[in-house]
Short mmCIF file of C-alpha atoms in Angstrom, two decimals:
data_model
loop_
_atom_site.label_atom_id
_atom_site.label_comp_id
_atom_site.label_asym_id
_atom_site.label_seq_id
_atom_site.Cartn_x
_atom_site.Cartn_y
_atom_site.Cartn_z
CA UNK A 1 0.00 0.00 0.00
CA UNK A 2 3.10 2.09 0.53
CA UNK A 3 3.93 1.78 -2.70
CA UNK A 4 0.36 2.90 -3.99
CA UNK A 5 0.38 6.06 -2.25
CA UNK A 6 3.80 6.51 -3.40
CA UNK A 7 3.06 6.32 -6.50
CA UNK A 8 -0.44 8.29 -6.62
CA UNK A 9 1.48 11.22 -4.96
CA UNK A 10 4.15 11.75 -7.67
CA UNK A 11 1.56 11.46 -10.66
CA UNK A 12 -0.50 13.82 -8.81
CA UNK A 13 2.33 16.20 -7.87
CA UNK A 14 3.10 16.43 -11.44
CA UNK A 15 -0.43 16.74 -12.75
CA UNK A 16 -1.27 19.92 -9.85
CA UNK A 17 1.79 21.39 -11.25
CA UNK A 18 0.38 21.15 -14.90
CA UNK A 19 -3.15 21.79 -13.56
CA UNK A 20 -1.26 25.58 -13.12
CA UNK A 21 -0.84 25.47 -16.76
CA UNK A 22 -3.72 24.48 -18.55
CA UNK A 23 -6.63 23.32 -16.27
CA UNK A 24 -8.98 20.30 -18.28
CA UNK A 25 -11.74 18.11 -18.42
CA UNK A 26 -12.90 15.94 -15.10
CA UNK A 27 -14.77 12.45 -15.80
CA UNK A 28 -15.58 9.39 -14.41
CA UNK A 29 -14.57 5.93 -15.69
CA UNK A 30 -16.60 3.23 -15.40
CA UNK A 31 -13.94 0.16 -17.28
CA UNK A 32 -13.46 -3.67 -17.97
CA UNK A 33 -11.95 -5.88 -16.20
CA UNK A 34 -14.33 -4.18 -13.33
CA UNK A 35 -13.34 -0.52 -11.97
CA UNK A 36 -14.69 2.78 -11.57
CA UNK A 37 -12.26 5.67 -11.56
CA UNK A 38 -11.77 9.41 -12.17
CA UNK A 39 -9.85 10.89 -15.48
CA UNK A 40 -8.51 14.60 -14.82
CA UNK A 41 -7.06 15.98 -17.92
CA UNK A 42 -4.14 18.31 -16.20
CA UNK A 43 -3.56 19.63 -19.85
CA UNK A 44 -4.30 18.72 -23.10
CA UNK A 45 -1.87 15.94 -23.86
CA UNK A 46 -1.99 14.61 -20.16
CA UNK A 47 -4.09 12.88 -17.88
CA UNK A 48 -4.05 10.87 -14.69
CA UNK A 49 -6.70 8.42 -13.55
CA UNK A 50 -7.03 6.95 -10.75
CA UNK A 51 -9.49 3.99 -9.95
CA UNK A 52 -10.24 1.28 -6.99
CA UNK A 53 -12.30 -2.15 -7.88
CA UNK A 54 -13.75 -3.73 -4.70
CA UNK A 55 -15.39 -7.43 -3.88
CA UNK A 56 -16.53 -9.71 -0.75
CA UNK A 57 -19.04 -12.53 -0.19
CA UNK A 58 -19.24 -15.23 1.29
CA UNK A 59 -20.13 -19.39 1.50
CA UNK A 60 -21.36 -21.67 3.93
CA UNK A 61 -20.40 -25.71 3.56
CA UNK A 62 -22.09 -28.41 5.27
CA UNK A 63 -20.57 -30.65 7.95
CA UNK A 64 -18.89 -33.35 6.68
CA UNK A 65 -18.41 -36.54 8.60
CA UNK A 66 -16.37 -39.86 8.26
CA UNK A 67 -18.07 -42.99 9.14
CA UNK A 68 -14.64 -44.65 8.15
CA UNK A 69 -13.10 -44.43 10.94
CA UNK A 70 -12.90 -44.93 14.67
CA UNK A 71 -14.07 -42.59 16.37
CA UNK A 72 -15.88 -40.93 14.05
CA UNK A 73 -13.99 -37.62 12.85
CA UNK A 74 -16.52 -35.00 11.49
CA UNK A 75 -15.08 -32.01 9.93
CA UNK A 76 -17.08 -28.59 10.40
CA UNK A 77 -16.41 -26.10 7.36
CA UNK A 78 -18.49 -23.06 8.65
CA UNK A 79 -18.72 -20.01 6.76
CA UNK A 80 -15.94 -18.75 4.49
CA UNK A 81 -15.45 -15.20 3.92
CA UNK A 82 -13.40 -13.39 1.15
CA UNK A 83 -12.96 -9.67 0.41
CA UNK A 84 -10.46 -8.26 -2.36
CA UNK A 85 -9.56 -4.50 -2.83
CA UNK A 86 -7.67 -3.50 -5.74
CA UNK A 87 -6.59 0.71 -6.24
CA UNK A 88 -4.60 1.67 -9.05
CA UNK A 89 -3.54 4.75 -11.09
CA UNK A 90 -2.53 5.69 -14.65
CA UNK A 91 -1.12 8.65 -16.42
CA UNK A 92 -2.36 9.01 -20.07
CA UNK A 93 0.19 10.48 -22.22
CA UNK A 94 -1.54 11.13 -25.90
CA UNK A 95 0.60 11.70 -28.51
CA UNK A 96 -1.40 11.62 -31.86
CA UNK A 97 -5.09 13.37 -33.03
CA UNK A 98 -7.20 12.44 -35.99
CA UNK A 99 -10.78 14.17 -35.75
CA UNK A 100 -12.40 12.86 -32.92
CA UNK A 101 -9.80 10.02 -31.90
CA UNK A 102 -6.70 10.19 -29.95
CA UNK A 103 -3.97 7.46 -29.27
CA UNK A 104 -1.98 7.61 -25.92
CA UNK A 105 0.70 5.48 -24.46
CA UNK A 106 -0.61 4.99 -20.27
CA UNK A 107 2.28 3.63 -17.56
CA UNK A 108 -0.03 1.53 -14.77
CA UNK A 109 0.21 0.77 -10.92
CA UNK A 110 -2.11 -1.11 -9.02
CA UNK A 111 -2.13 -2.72 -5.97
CA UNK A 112 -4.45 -5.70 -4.89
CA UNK A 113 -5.05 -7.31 -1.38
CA UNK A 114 -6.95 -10.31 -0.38
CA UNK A 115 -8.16 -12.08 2.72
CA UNK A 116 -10.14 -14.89 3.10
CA UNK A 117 -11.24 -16.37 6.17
CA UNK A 118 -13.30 -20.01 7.07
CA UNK A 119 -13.57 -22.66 9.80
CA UNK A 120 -14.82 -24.22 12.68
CA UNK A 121 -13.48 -27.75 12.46
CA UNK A 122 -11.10 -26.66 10.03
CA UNK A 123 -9.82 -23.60 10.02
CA UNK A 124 -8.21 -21.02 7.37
CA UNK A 125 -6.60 -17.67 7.41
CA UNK A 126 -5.49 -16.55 3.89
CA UNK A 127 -3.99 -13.31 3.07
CA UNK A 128 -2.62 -12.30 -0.57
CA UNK A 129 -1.28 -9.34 -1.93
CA UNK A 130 -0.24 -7.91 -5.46
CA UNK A 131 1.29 -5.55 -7.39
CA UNK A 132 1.27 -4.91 -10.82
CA UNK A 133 3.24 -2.24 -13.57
CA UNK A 134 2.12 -2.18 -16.86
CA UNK A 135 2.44 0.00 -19.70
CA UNK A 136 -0.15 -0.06 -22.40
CA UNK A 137 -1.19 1.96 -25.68
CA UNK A 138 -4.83 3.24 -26.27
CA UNK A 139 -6.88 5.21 -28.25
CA UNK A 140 -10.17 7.00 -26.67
CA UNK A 141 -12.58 8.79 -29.19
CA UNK A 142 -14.53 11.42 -28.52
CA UNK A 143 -18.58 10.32 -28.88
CA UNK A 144 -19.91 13.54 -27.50
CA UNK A 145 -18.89 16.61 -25.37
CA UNK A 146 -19.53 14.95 -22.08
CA UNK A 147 -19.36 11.09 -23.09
CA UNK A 148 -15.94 9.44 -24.81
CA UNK A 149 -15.18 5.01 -25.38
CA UNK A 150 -11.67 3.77 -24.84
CA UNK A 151 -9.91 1.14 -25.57
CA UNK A 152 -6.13 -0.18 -24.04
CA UNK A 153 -3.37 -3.06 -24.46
CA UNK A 154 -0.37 -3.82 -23.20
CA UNK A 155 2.19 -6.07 -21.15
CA UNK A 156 3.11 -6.18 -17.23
CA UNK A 157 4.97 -7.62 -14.66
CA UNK A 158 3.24 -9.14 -11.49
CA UNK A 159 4.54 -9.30 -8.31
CA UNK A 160 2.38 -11.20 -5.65
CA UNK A 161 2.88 -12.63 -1.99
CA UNK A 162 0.50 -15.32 -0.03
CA UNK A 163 -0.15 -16.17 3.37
CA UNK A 164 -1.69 -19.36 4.10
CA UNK A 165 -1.94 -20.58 7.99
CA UNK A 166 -4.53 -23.39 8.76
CA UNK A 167 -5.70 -25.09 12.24
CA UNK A 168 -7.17 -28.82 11.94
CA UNK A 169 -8.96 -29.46 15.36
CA UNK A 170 -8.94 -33.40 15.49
CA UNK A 171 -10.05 -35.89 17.88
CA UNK A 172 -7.60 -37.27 20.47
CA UNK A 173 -8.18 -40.83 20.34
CA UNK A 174 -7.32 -42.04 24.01
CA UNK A 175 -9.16 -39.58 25.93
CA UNK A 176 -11.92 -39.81 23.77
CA UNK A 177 -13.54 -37.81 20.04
CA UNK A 178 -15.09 -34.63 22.39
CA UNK A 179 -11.72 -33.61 23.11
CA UNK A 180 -10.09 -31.67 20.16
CA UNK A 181 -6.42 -31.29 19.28
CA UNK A 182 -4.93 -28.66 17.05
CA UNK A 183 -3.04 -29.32 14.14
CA UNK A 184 -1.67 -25.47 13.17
CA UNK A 185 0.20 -24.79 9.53
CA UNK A 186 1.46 -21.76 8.43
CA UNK A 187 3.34 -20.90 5.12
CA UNK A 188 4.13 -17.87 2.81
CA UNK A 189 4.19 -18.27 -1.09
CA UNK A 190 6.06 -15.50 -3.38
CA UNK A 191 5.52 -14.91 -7.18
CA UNK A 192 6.56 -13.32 -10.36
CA UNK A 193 4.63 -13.10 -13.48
CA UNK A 194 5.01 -11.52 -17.00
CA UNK A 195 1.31 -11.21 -18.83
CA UNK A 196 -0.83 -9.22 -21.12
CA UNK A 197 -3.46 -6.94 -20.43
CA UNK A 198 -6.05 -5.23 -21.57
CA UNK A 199 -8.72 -3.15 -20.79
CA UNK A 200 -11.96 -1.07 -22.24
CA UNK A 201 -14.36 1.65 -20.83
CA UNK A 202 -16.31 4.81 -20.98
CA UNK A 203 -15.96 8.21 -19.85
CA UNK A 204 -19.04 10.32 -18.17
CA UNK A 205 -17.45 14.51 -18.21
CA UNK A 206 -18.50 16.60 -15.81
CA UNK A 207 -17.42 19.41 -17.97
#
């Protein structure tokens, strides 16, 4: 998250300082893969826009129970509970006009966090987090004053960390199957990934 507001600060330092300049257009972005965001045009060949995507819900599982066995072991899944947060900003740089369409090359940061959480019987604490830099070309044309369609490709690196740590609570079989035992694991997972993206939306102006 550090890194987020690190990077939101310097794109908007920049922008306020062009703002002084040439003061634009303010929209909002409603774009594919899911995100709403704002687009401030700082000048006429730059623009920053920042947006945040945002998840949770939840799933309950039946009791499961083993028959197989002596005693009996029956595993209680309870509810399981996710929520995922993902904030990211862009800086449009547009380097070509033709009528109504323009073409821009955008550098990209986001940052994504996870946590998921389930149990009784078995029990699960999950925790993931991501970043992401990615620099794309698009082209946005202009439909009407206040309304504009964009389109974006381009290729990224991934950078993403997971925390897993689990408790098992099973039966101790000499004093008898009411008296649980935990069985705790814990483990951390780190990964790197090259991939495409891309990305479409429109743009609602304010003015």
């Amino acid at each position: 998250m550090k890194r987020l507001m690190l990077a939101v600060s310097v794109v908007l330092s920049v922008g306020a300082h062009a703002l002084a300049q040439d003061a634009g257009q303010i929209g909002v972005t409603l774009g594919y893969p899911s995100a709403v965001g704002v687009i401030w045009h700082v000048t006429d060949n730059i623009a920053v826009r920042p947006e945040i995507s945002f998840s949770t819900g939840s799933t309950e599982s039946p009791a499961i129970r083993s028959t197989f066995s002596f005693p009996d072991v029956s595993a209680d899944l309870g509810e399981t509970s996710s929520t995922t947060v993902t904030a990211g900003v862009s800086g449009l740089l547009y380097f070509g006009e033709w009528d109504k369409l323009r073409a821009y090359v955008s550098p990209r940061y986001t940052y994504a966090r996870l946590t998921s959480s389930s149990g009784s019987t078995f029990s699960t604490d999950t925790r993931n987090s991501a970043y992401t830099v990615t620099g794309s070309f698009g082209a946005q044309y202009q439909l009407h004053r206040r309304f504009a369609v964009f389109g974006e490709t381009g290729f990224g690196y991934n950078h993403a960390r997971t925390t897993f740590s689990s408790v098992i609570l099973l039966p101790v079989i000499p004093v008898g199957p009411n008296v649980p035992a935990p069985v705790s694991r814990s483990e951390e997972i780190n990964s790197h990934s090259w991939s495409t993206r891309s990305g479409a939306g429109v743009i609602f102006y304010f003015k």
